Coordinates of C-alpha atoms and ligand atoms in Angstrom, one line a residue:
X1 CA -22.2 73.6 257.3
X2 CA -25.0 72.2 259.5
X3 CA -24.4 72.5 263.3
X4 CA -22.2 69.6 264.5
X5 CA -23.1 67.1 267.1
X6 CA -22.0 63.8 268.5
X7 CA -23.7 61.2 270.8
X8 CA -22.0 60.6 274.1
X9 CA -22.1 56.8 273.4
X10 CA -19.6 57.3 270.6
X11 CA -16.7 58.0 273.0
X12 CA -14.9 56.3 275.9
X13 CA -14.7 57.6 279.4
X14 CA -17.2 58.9 281.9
X15 CA -19.7 61.6 281.1
X16 CA -17.5 64.5 282.2
X17 CA -14.5 63.2 280.1
X18 CA -16.7 62.7 277.1
X19 CA -18.2 66.2 277.3
X20 CA -14.9 67.8 277.7
X21 CA -13.5 66.0 274.7
X22 CA -16.5 66.9 272.6
X23 CA -16.3 70.6 273.6
X24 CA -12.5 70.6 273.0
X25 CA -13.0 69.2 269.5
X26 CA -15.3 72.1 268.7
X27 CA -18.7 70.4 268.4
X28 CA -21.8 72.6 268.7
X29 CA -24.0 70.0 270.4
X30 CA -24.2 66.6 272.1
X31 CA -26.8 63.8 272.1
X32 CA -27.0 62.7 275.7
X33 CA -27.3 58.9 276.1
X34 CA -29.5 58.0 279.0
X35 CA -27.0 55.4 280.2
X36 CA -24.1 58.0 280.4
X37 CA -26.5 60.2 282.3
X38 CA -27.7 57.4 284.7
X39 CA -24.1 56.4 285.6
X40 CA -23.1 59.9 286.3
X41 CA -23.1 61.1 289.9
X42 CA -25.0 64.4 289.7
X43 CA -28.5 65.7 289.3
X44 CA -30.1 66.4 285.8
X45 CA -29.6 70.1 286.6
X46 CA -25.9 69.5 287.3
X47 CA -25.4 67.7 284.0
X48 CA -27.3 70.4 282.1
X49 CA -25.2 73.1 283.7
X50 CA -21.9 71.2 282.9
X51 CA -23.0 70.9 279.3
X52 CA -24.0 74.6 279.1
X53 CA -20.7 75.7 280.8
X54 CA -18.8 73.8 278.1
X55 CA -20.6 75.8 275.4
X56 CA -22.5 72.8 274.2
X57 CA -26.2 72.4 273.3
X58 CA -28.1 69.2 274.0
X59 CA -29.1 67.9 270.5
X60 CA -31.2 65.0 271.8
X61 CA -31.9 62.8 274.8
X62 CA -32.0 59.2 273.9
X63 CA -33.0 56.4 273.5
X64 CA -36.7 55.9 274.3
X65 CA -37.6 52.4 273.3
X66 CA -40.6 50.1 272.7
X67 CA -43.3 52.8 272.8
X68 CA -45.5 52.8 269.7
X69 CA -48.1 50.1 268.8
X70 CA -48.2 48.4 272.2
X71 CA -51.4 46.8 273.7
X72 CA -52.7 47.8 277.1
X73 CA -51.5 47.8 279.9
X74 CA -48.1 48.3 278.2
X75 CA -49.4 51.3 276.3
X76 CA -50.4 53.2 279.5
X77 CA -47.0 52.2 281.0
X78 CA -45.3 53.6 277.9
X79 CA -46.9 57.0 278.4
X80 CA -46.0 57.0 282.1
X81 CA -42.4 56.3 281.2
X82 CA -42.4 59.1 278.7
X83 CA -43.8 61.5 281.2
X84 CA -41.0 60.7 283.7
X85 CA -38.4 61.2 280.9
X86 CA -40.0 64.5 279.9
X87 CA -39.6 65.7 283.5
X88 CA -35.9 64.7 283.5
X89 CA -35.4 66.5 280.1
X90 CA -36.9 69.7 281.5
X91 CA -34.4 69.7 284.3
X92 CA -31.6 68.7 282.0
X93 CA -32.5 71.4 279.4
X94 CA -32.9 68.9 276.6
X95 CA -35.7 69.7 274.1
X96 CA -35.7 66.7 271.8
X97 CA -36.4 63.1 272.7
X98 CA -35.4 60.3 270.3
X99 CA -37.8 57.3 270.1
X100 CA -36.6 54.3 268.1
X101 CA -39.1 52.0 266.5
X102 CA -40.4 49.2 268.7
X103 CA -38.6 45.9 268.7
X104 CA -40.8 44.1 271.3
X105 CA -42.5 40.9 270.2
X106 CA -45.5 42.2 272.1
X107 CA -45.8 45.2 269.8
X108 CA -48.6 45.4 267.2
X109 CA -48.2 46.6 263.6
X110 CA -50.3 49.2 261.9
X111 CA -49.2 52.6 260.7
X112 CA -52.4 54.3 262.0
X113 CA -52.1 52.8 265.4
X114 CA -48.5 54.0 265.7
X115 CA -49.5 57.5 264.3
X116 CA -52.2 57.7 266.9
X117 CA -49.8 56.9 269.7
X118 CA -47.3 59.5 268.5
X119 CA -50.0 62.1 268.1
X120 CA -51.1 61.6 271.7
X121 CA -47.4 61.7 272.8
X122 CA -47.1 65.0 270.9
X123 CA -49.9 66.4 273.1
X124 CA -48.0 65.4 276.2
X125 CA -44.7 66.8 274.8
X126 CA -46.4 70.1 274.1
X127 CA -47.3 70.5 277.8
X128 CA -43.6 70.1 278.6
X129 CA -42.5 72.3 275.7
X130 CA -40.6 69.4 274.1
X131 CA -40.3 67.7 270.8
X132 CA -40.2 64.0 269.9
X133 CA -38.3 62.5 266.9
X134 CA -39.2 59.0 265.6
X135 CA -36.4 56.8 264.1
X136 CA -36.8 53.5 262.2
X137 CA -34.3 50.9 263.5
X138 CA -33.1 48.6 260.7
X139 CA -34.2 45.7 263.0
X140 CA -37.5 47.3 264.2
X141 CA -40.3 44.8 264.6
X142 CA -42.8 46.5 262.4
X143 CA -41.1 49.7 261.4
X144 CA -37.6 49.2 259.9
X145 CA -37.5 51.7 257.0
X146 CA -37.3 55.5 257.2
X147 CA -40.1 55.7 254.7
X148 CA -42.5 54.0 257.1
X149 CA -41.3 56.1 260.0
X150 CA -41.9 59.3 257.9
X151 CA -45.4 58.0 257.0
X152 CA -46.2 57.5 260.6
X153 CA -45.0 61.0 261.5
X154 CA -46.9 62.5 258.6
X155 CA -50.1 60.8 259.8
X156 CA -49.5 61.8 263.4
X157 CA -49.7 65.3 262.0
X158 CA -48.5 67.1 265.2
X159 CA -46.0 69.9 265.3
X160 CA -44.2 68.3 268.2
X161 CA -43.6 65.1 266.3
X162 CA -40.9 64.7 263.6
X163 CA -38.8 62.1 262.0
X164 CA -35.1 61.2 262.7
X165 CA -33.0 59.9 259.9
X166 CA -29.9 57.7 260.6
X167 CA -27.4 57.0 257.8
X168 CA -26.6 53.5 259.1
X169 CA -30.2 52.3 259.4
X170 CA -30.9 53.7 255.9
X171 CA -27.8 52.5 254.1
X172 CA -27.4 49.1 255.9
X173 CA -30.8 48.1 254.5
X174 CA -30.0 49.5 251.0
X175 CA -33.1 51.7 251.3
X176 CA -33.3 54.1 248.3
X177 CA -32.2 57.6 249.1
X178 CA -34.4 59.4 246.6
X179 CA -37.6 59.5 248.7
X180 CA -35.7 61.5 251.4
X181 CA -36.1 64.5 249.1
X182 CA -39.8 64.5 249.5
X183 CA -39.7 64.9 253.3
X184 CA -40.1 68.6 254.3
X185 CA -36.8 69.7 255.9
X186 CA -38.6 71.2 259.0
X187 CA -40.2 67.8 259.7
X188 CA -36.8 66.2 260.1
X189 CA -35.9 66.8 263.7
X190 CA -32.4 65.2 263.7
X191 CA -30.0 63.5 261.3
X192 CA -27.6 61.0 262.7
X193 CA -24.5 59.8 260.9
X194 CA -22.5 56.6 261.0
X195 CA -20.5 54.7 258.5
X196 CA -19.5 51.0 258.6
X197 CA -17.2 48.6 256.8
X198 CA -19.0 46.2 254.4
X199 CA -19.4 43.1 256.5
X200 CA -21.6 40.1 255.9
X201 CA -23.3 39.7 259.3
X202 CA -26.6 40.4 261.1
X203 CA -27.5 44.1 261.1
X204 CA -27.9 44.4 264.8
X205 CA -24.3 43.1 265.6
X206 CA -23.0 45.1 262.7
X207 CA -24.5 48.3 264.1
X208 CA -23.6 47.7 267.7
X209 CA -19.9 46.9 267.2
X210 CA -18.7 48.1 263.8
X211 CA -20.1 51.5 263.2
X212 CA -17.5 54.1 262.5
X213 CA -17.1 57.8 261.5
X214 CA -18.0 58.7 257.9
X215 CA -14.9 58.3 255.8
X216 CA -13.7 55.2 257.8
X217 CA -16.2 52.7 256.3
X218 CA -17.8 51.7 253.1
X219 CA -21.3 53.2 253.2
X220 CA -22.4 56.0 250.9
X221 CA -22.8 58.5 253.7
X222 CA -22.0 61.5 251.4
X223 CA -24.9 60.5 249.1
X224 CA -27.2 60.2 252.2
X225 CA -26.1 63.7 253.4
X226 CA -26.7 65.2 249.9
X227 CA -30.2 63.7 249.9
X228 CA -30.8 65.3 253.4
X229 CA -29.5 68.6 252.2
X230 CA -32.0 68.6 249.3
X231 CA -34.8 68.8 251.9
X232 CA -33.6 72.1 253.2
X233 CA -32.8 70.5 256.6
X234 CA -30.7 72.9 258.6
X235 CA -30.4 71.0 261.9
X236 CA -27.5 69.2 263.3
X237 CA -25.5 66.4 261.7
X238 CA -24.8 64.1 264.7
X239 CA -22.4 61.2 264.9
X240 CA -24.0 58.2 266.6
X241 CA -21.2 55.5 266.7
X242 CA -21.2 52.2 268.5
X243 CA -17.7 50.7 268.0
X244 CA -15.5 48.4 270.1
X245 CA -12.3 50.1 269.0
X246 CA -13.8 53.5 270.0
X247 CA -14.7 52.3 273.4
X248 CA -11.0 51.4 274.0
X249 CA -9.6 54.6 272.5
X250 CA -8.9 58.0 273.8
X251 CA -11.9 60.3 274.0
X252 CA -9.9 63.3 272.9
X253 CA -8.5 61.6 269.8
X254 CA -11.9 60.2 268.9
X255 CA -13.7 63.5 269.3
X256 CA -11.1 65.1 267.0
X257 CA -11.6 62.4 264.5
X258 CA -15.4 62.9 264.6
X259 CA -15.0 66.6 263.9
X260 CA -12.5 65.8 261.1
X261 CA -15.0 63.4 259.6
X262 CA -17.8 66.0 259.6
X263 CA -15.5 68.6 258.0
X264 CA -14.4 66.1 255.3
X265 CA -18.0 65.1 254.7
X266 CA -19.1 68.7 254.3
X267 CA -16.2 69.1 251.8
X268 CA -17.5 66.0 249.9
X269 CA -21.0 67.4 249.6
X270 CA -20.2 71.1 249.2
X271 CA -16.5 71.4 248.4
X272 CA -15.5 73.7 251.2
X273 CA -11.7 73.0 251.2
X274 CA -8.9 72.8 248.6
X275 CA -9.0 69.3 247.0
X276 CA -7.4 66.3 248.5
X277 CA -3.6 66.6 248.0
X278 CA -2.3 64.8 244.9
X279 CA 1.0 63.3 246.0
X280 CA 3.5 62.9 243.1
X281 CA 5.9 60.8 245.1
X282 CA 7.9 60.3 248.3
X283 CA 10.6 63.0 248.1
X284 CA 12.6 61.7 251.2
X285 CA 12.5 59.6 254.2
X286 CA 14.4 60.9 257.2
X287 CA 15.9 58.8 260.0
X288 CA 16.8 60.2 263.4
X289 CA 19.4 58.4 265.4
X290 CA 22.6 58.7 267.3
X291 CA 26.0 58.8 265.6
X292 CA 27.1 55.2 266.3
X293 CA 23.8 53.7 265.0
X294 CA 23.9 56.1 262.1
X295 CA 27.3 54.6 261.0
X296 CA 25.7 51.2 260.9
X297 CA 22.6 52.4 259.0
X298 CA 24.9 54.3 256.5
X299 CA 26.7 51.0 255.9
X300 CA 23.3 49.3 255.3
X301 CA 22.3 52.1 252.9
X302 CA 25.6 51.6 251.0
X303 CA 25.0 47.9 250.7
X304 CA 21.5 48.6 249.4
X305 CA 23.2 50.5 246.6
X306 CA 22.7 54.1 248.0
X307 CA 25.4 56.7 247.6
X308 CA 26.0 59.6 249.9
X309 CA 25.1 62.6 247.7
X310 CA 24.9 65.5 250.1
X311 CA 25.7 67.1 253.4
X312 CA 23.5 69.7 255.0
X313 CA 24.8 73.2 254.9
X314 CA 24.7 73.7 258.7
X315 CA 23.4 70.5 260.3
X316 CA 24.7 67.0 261.1
X317 CA 22.5 65.6 258.3
X318 CA 23.4 63.6 255.2
X319 CA 21.6 62.7 252.1
X320 CA 21.7 59.2 250.5
X321 CA 20.3 58.7 247.0
X322 CA 19.5 56.1 244.4
X323 CA 17.0 56.2 241.5
X324 CA 14.3 58.6 242.7
X325 CA 14.8 57.7 246.4
X326 CA 16.3 60.0 248.9
X327 CA 17.1 58.9 252.4
X328 CA 18.2 61.4 255.1
X329 CA 20.3 60.6 258.1
X330 CA 19.9 63.1 260.9
X331 CA 22.2 62.9 263.9
X332 CA 21.6 66.5 265.2
X333 CA 22.0 67.0 268.9
X334 CA 19.0 69.1 269.4
X335 CA 15.7 69.8 267.6
X336 CA 12.9 67.7 266.6
X337 CA 14.8 64.7 265.2
X338 CA 16.8 64.3 268.3
X339 CA 13.8 64.4 270.6
X340 CA 12.1 61.8 268.3
X341 CA 15.2 59.5 268.6
X342 CA 15.1 59.9 272.4
X343 CA 11.4 59.1 272.6
X344 CA 11.2 56.4 270.0
X345 CA 14.8 55.0 269.5
X346 CA 16.4 55.0 266.0
X347 CA 13.9 55.2 263.2
X348 CA 12.0 57.3 260.8
X349 CA 11.2 60.7 262.2
X350 CA 9.8 62.3 259.0
X351 CA 8.6 61.7 255.5
X352 CA 8.8 64.3 252.8
X353 CA 6.0 64.1 250.1
X354 CA 6.1 66.0 246.9
X355 CA 2.7 67.5 246.2
X356 CA 1.4 69.6 243.3
X357 CA 0.7 72.6 245.6
X358 CA 2.2 72.9 249.0
X359 CA 0.1 75.9 250.1
X360 CA -3.2 74.1 249.1
X361 CA -2.1 70.9 251.0
X362 CA -1.3 72.9 254.1
X363 CA -4.6 74.8 253.8
X364 CA -6.5 71.5 253.5
X365 CA -4.7 70.1 256.5
X366 CA -5.5 73.2 258.5
X367 CA -9.2 72.9 257.5
X368 CA -9.2 69.3 258.7
X369 CA -7.7 70.5 262.0
X370 CA -4.4 68.6 261.5
X371 CA -1.7 70.2 263.6
X372 CA 1.1 72.0 261.7
X373 CA 4.7 71.7 262.9
X374 CA 7.0 74.6 263.3
X375 CA 10.6 74.6 264.5
X376 CA 13.0 77.5 264.4
X377 CA 15.2 77.6 261.4
X378 CA 18.6 79.3 261.0
X379 CA 18.9 82.5 258.9
X380 CA 18.9 81.6 255.2
X381 CA 17.6 78.1 255.9
X382 CA 14.5 76.9 254.2
X383 CA 11.3 76.5 256.1
X384 CA 9.6 73.3 254.7
X385 CA 5.9 73.2 255.7
X386 CA 5.1 70.2 257.9
X387 CA 2.3 68.5 259.8
X388 CA 2.2 66.0 262.6
X389 CA 1.7 62.4 261.5
X390 CA 1.7 58.9 263.0
X391 CA 3.4 58.6 266.4
X392 CA 4.5 62.2 266.5
X393 CA 6.5 61.9 263.3
X394 CA 6.3 64.6 260.6
X395 CA 5.0 64.8 257.1
X396 CA 6.9 67.5 255.1
X397 CA 5.5 68.9 251.9
X398 CA 7.7 69.9 248.9
X399 CA 6.9 70.7 245.3
X400 CA 9.0 70.5 242.2
X401 CA 9.3 74.3 241.6
X402 CA 8.8 77.5 243.5
X403 CA 9.2 78.5 247.1
X404 CA 9.0 75.0 248.4
X405 CA 11.1 73.4 245.6
X406 CA 14.7 72.6 245.1
X407 CA 15.2 71.6 248.7
X408 CA 18.4 69.6 247.9
X409 CA 20.1 72.5 246.0
X410 CA 19.2 75.0 248.6
X411 CA 19.9 73.0 251.8
X412 CA 22.7 70.6 250.9
X413 CA 26.2 70.6 249.6
X414 CA 26.3 68.1 246.8
X415 CA 28.9 65.4 246.9
X416 CA 29.9 62.3 245.0
X417 CA 27.7 63.1 242.1
X418 CA 29.7 60.9 239.8
X419 CA 29.7 57.9 242.1
X420 CA 26.1 56.9 241.3
X421 CA 27.0 55.7 237.8
X422 CA 25.2 52.9 236.1
X423 CA 21.6 51.8 236.5
X424 CA 20.3 52.0 240.1
X425 CA 19.4 48.8 241.9
X426 CA 16.4 50.5 243.4
X427 CA 14.1 53.0 241.7
X428 CA 11.5 54.4 244.1
X429 CA 9.7 54.0 247.3
X430 CA 7.0 51.4 246.7
X431 CA 5.3 51.6 250.1
X432 CA 5.7 52.7 253.6
X433 CA 4.3 50.5 256.4
X434 CA 3.4 51.9 259.8
X435 CA 2.5 50.0 262.9
X436 CA 0.2 51.4 265.5
X437 CA -2.1 50.5 268.3
X438 CA -5.1 48.7 266.9
X439 CA -7.4 51.3 268.3
X440 CA -5.6 54.0 266.3
X441 CA -6.0 52.4 262.9
X442 CA -9.3 54.1 262.0
X443 CA -7.9 57.5 263.1
X444 CA -5.0 57.3 260.7
X445 CA -7.1 55.9 257.9
X446 CA -9.3 59.0 258.2
X447 CA -6.3 61.3 258.5
X448 CA -4.6 60.0 255.3
X449 CA -7.6 59.6 253.1
X450 CA -9.2 62.9 254.1
X451 CA -5.9 64.8 253.4
X452 CA -4.5 62.9 250.4
X453 CA -6.1 61.5 247.2
X454 CA -5.7 57.9 248.3
X455 CA -8.0 55.0 247.8
X456 CA -8.6 52.5 250.6
X457 CA -7.9 48.8 249.9
X458 CA -9.9 46.4 252.0
X459 CA -8.3 45.4 255.3
X460 CA -6.8 41.9 255.6
X461 CA -6.0 39.9 258.7
X462 CA -2.5 38.4 258.6
X463 CA -1.4 35.5 260.8
X464 CA 1.6 36.4 263.0
X465 CA 2.9 33.5 265.1
X466 CA 1.7 35.4 268.2
X467 CA -1.7 36.5 266.9
X468 CA -3.6 38.3 264.1
X469 CA -2.3 41.5 262.6
X470 CA -4.8 43.7 260.7
X471 CA -3.3 45.4 257.6
X472 CA -4.9 48.3 255.8
X473 CA -3.3 49.7 252.6
X474 CA -4.1 53.0 251.0
X475 CA -2.9 53.8 247.5
X476 CA -2.8 56.7 245.1
X477 CA -4.2 56.1 241.6
X478 CA -0.8 56.0 239.9
X479 CA 1.0 54.1 242.7
X480 CA 3.2 57.1 243.6
X481 CA 2.2 56.8 247.2
X482 CA 1.2 53.7 249.2
X483 CA 0.8 53.6 252.9
X484 CA 0.1 50.4 254.8
X485 CA -1.3 50.6 258.4
X486 CA -0.8 47.6 260.7
X487 CA -2.3 47.1 264.1
X488 CA -2.9 44.1 266.3
X489 CA -4.9 43.4 269.4
X490 CA -2.6 40.5 270.3
X491 CA 0.3 41.9 272.5
X492 CA 3.1 39.6 271.3
X493 CA 2.8 40.0 267.5
X494 CA 5.7 41.7 265.7
X495 CA 3.4 44.6 265.0
X496 CA 2.4 45.1 268.7
X497 CA 6.0 44.6 269.9
X498 CA 7.1 47.2 267.5
X499 CA 4.6 49.7 269.1
X500 CA 5.3 48.7 272.7
X501 CA 9.1 48.5 272.4
X502 CA 9.3 51.5 270.2
X503 CA 7.3 53.7 272.6
X504 CA 4.6 54.3 270.1
X505 CA 3.5 54.1 266.5
X506 CA 5.8 54.6 263.6
X507 CA 7.3 53.3 260.4
X508 CA 8.1 49.6 260.7
X509 CA 9.2 48.9 257.2
X510 CA 9.9 50.6 253.9
X511 CA 9.6 48.8 250.6
X512 CA 11.7 50.0 247.6
X513 CA 10.9 49.0 244.0
X514 CA 13.6 47.3 242.0
X515 CA 13.7 47.1 238.2
X516 CA 15.3 43.7 238.5
X517 CA 15.0 42.1 242.0
X518 CA 17.4 39.2 241.2
X519 CA 20.1 41.6 240.0
X520 CA 19.5 43.8 243.1
X521 CA 19.9 40.8 245.5
X522 CA 23.1 39.7 243.8
X523 CA 24.7 43.1 243.9
X524 CA 23.6 43.6 247.5
X525 CA 25.0 40.2 248.5
X526 CA 28.3 41.1 246.8
X527 CA 28.3 44.2 249.0
X528 CA 27.9 42.0 252.1
X529 CA 24.2 42.1 252.8
X530 CA 22.2 39.0 253.7
X531 CA 18.4 38.6 253.5
X532 CA 15.7 37.1 255.7
X533 CA 15.8 33.3 255.6
X534 CA 12.7 31.7 254.1
X535 CA 12.0 28.0 254.8
X536 CA 12.4 25.4 252.0
X537 CA 8.7 24.3 252.6
X538 CA 7.6 27.6 251.3
X539 CA 9.2 27.0 247.9
X540 CA 7.8 23.5 247.6
X541 CA 4.3 24.8 248.3
X542 CA 4.9 27.6 245.7
X543 CA 5.7 25.0 243.1
X544 CA 2.4 23.1 243.8
X545 CA 0.4 26.3 243.9
X546 CA 1.5 28.2 240.9
X547 CA 3.1 25.5 238.7
X548 CA 6.2 27.6 238.1
X549 CA 9.2 26.3 236.2
X550 CA 11.6 24.4 238.5
X551 CA 14.6 26.6 237.7
X552 CA 12.6 29.7 238.4
X553 CA 11.6 28.3 241.8
X554 CA 15.3 27.4 242.4
X555 CA 16.2 31.0 241.6
X556 CA 13.6 32.4 244.0
X557 CA 14.8 30.1 246.8
X558 CA 18.5 30.9 246.1
X559 CA 17.6 34.7 246.3
X560 CA 15.3 34.3 249.4
X561 CA 12.6 35.9 247.2
X562 CA 8.9 35.5 248.0
X563 CA 6.4 35.2 245.1
X564 CA 2.7 36.0 244.5
X565 CA 0.6 36.0 241.4
X566 CA -2.7 37.7 240.5
X567 CA -3.9 36.5 237.1
X568 CA -1.0 37.3 234.8
X569 CA 0.5 39.9 237.2
X570 CA 3.4 38.9 239.4
X571 CA 4.9 40.2 242.7
X572 CA 8.4 39.4 243.9
X573 CA 9.6 40.5 247.3
X574 CA 12.6 40.0 249.6
X575 CA 13.3 41.3 253.1
X576 CA 16.4 42.6 254.9
X577 CA 17.1 41.6 258.5
X578 CA 15.6 43.9 261.1
X579 CA 17.8 46.8 261.9
X580 CA 18.5 47.7 265.5
X581 CA 15.4 45.7 266.5
X582 CA 13.4 48.6 265.0
X583 CA 12.7 48.5 261.3
X584 CA 13.5 46.7 258.1
X585 CA 13.6 47.1 254.4
X586 CA 11.8 45.2 251.7
X587 CA 12.6 45.1 248.0
X588 CA 9.8 44.5 245.6
X589 CA 9.4 44.0 241.9
X590 CA 5.9 44.4 240.4
X591 CA 5.3 42.7 237.1
X592 CA 2.3 43.3 234.8
X593 CA 0.5 45.8 237.1
X594 CA 0.4 43.7 240.3
X595 CA -1.5 45.9 242.7
X596 CA -1.3 44.1 246.1
X597 CA 1.3 43.7 248.8
X598 CA 1.9 39.9 248.8
X599 CA -0.5 39.4 251.8
X600 CA -0.4 35.7 251.1
X601 CA 3.3 35.7 252.0
X602 CA 3.1 37.9 255.1
X603 CA 2.6 34.9 257.5
X604 CA 5.8 33.3 256.1
X605 CA 7.7 36.6 256.5
X606 CA 6.3 37.2 260.0
X607 CA 7.2 33.6 261.2
X608 CA 10.7 34.0 259.7
X609 CA 11.2 37.3 261.5
X610 CA 9.8 35.9 264.8
X611 CA 12.5 33.1 264.5
X612 CA 15.2 35.7 264.0
X613 CA 14.0 38.1 266.7
X614 CA 16.6 38.0 269.4
X615 CA 15.6 38.8 273.0
X616 CA 15.7 42.6 273.4
X617 CA 19.3 43.4 274.4
X618 CA 19.6 46.8 272.8
X619 CA 19.5 49.4 275.6
X620 CA 16.1 51.0 275.7
X621 CA 15.9 54.7 275.3
X622 CA 14.8 56.6 278.3
X623 CA 11.3 58.0 278.3
X624 CA 11.1 61.4 279.8
Ligands
MG701 MG1 -29.7 56.3 265.4
MG702 MG1 5.4 45.2 252.5

């Protein structure tokens, strides 16, 4: 793996906070942004010492702008500015200055003119014992392609002058990657990495606000890195991310994400970890709550068609099953579940995933620096490997056979096996929806997709009556695992209120698949359940939009079912009321391979839930 580095501009906080976060995440080096340096109260030597004491190297000092190809007297002024920077760099202990291509309208074109300027600068750099790297900005006035930047460096023909490659500037312009291979690796002084979501906007705004870590966007960063590796380049791979979400986030979390991104990228280009875990299905979903609330939730499970099928050998834990779904109710008085319930109120504290190889999944998680979870187990009790997930919840790994298999037989006393006769109303977990602070969404996107074999579905913005909610699904190829991440910058949306009233991120709803959604709703109603009210206007609009048969529309209305269609594929969905102001269930039926989540219906659902939301009267859990 190349040395790892990150630019200070990528993180929030003051320079000291950024550097501490970067060191804690295990980076080898740091690009010092001049602005972070200028706003810091300390001499260049102090800053240099602080960086050295943290065990970090300075990868580059940047940016130096609008230098090459300027007419006099600007040209002389450019050299004077450079000299001043070189003096600062000597005190700081930085050996590489980054020059980005000139954007000034006063600059003049001409590859030889630029090469001559850089050669002369190379002479000055030599006197200071420094190097200079030249980078093409995608919006440079005359130089906006790395191939031109390299040609200028080649003609400058000075050992102190090299080229800097940046994945964003290269990929944003769709520059071909092939020619990178013809640059000698030792003439590449630095390689900067950034990804970005595909957005149709001007390149400058796109770069300044929407860059993200590789693995969080849509650019072919792994292909770029492979091209760089073909040159023999052995220098640092350095994140240079400008992103509004990052500026609002925690420096520690972002630095950890940055390291995870580099590890995942190295794995993509050189397979250094076990493969992304192939999830075969959701083995269980565990709820932590107190006994009173647990009785209510058990009643809700029963009305949804679940049967109590087991009691834990030693703990106050029960198993509820239907089809391939297992729900676990945990009312233990100590241990992880109880502390989760105290911190977050009643809700999902853990999700169990069946994978092909538990040991490999745990090894990959470890490689990605994802924290494992351990808690003491009683003698004879099974230790199920787990990692920390969203909002401090756990992800357990099980497998069909072997050491980590047969969890139910080994941990639970089976009961009521004959009660679950007849066809189940619900068959499997269709998707799990988690709400989080908007700033955390990219972190969890990277977490899930680096660890699991999940494809990212484009993000959609959904209108909640109180603002926009961003929704980001991730799905496995066969649909055995679907997570949906939700976050909102508006504070009163249902998604944001979930996070603020829930003391953090977590599972907001679970969708189960039904073989026959109409039959399921009828049976559940007969068991005393009612469903979220949907306004009549919705069904009238549905009739106009899809030209469905009137009696089918009547049936949807009568069952409170929402409908969507994609070509011939159809999607039917119905929602429970919100339980304990915390979470709710959805029942879906996918017909003809429908792959989405009914995003078109989400505003209707959110408005209906907003109407139902009572003022918060449930006593809030204490935060310790
Ligand atoms: Mg750059
Ligand atoms: Mg849903």
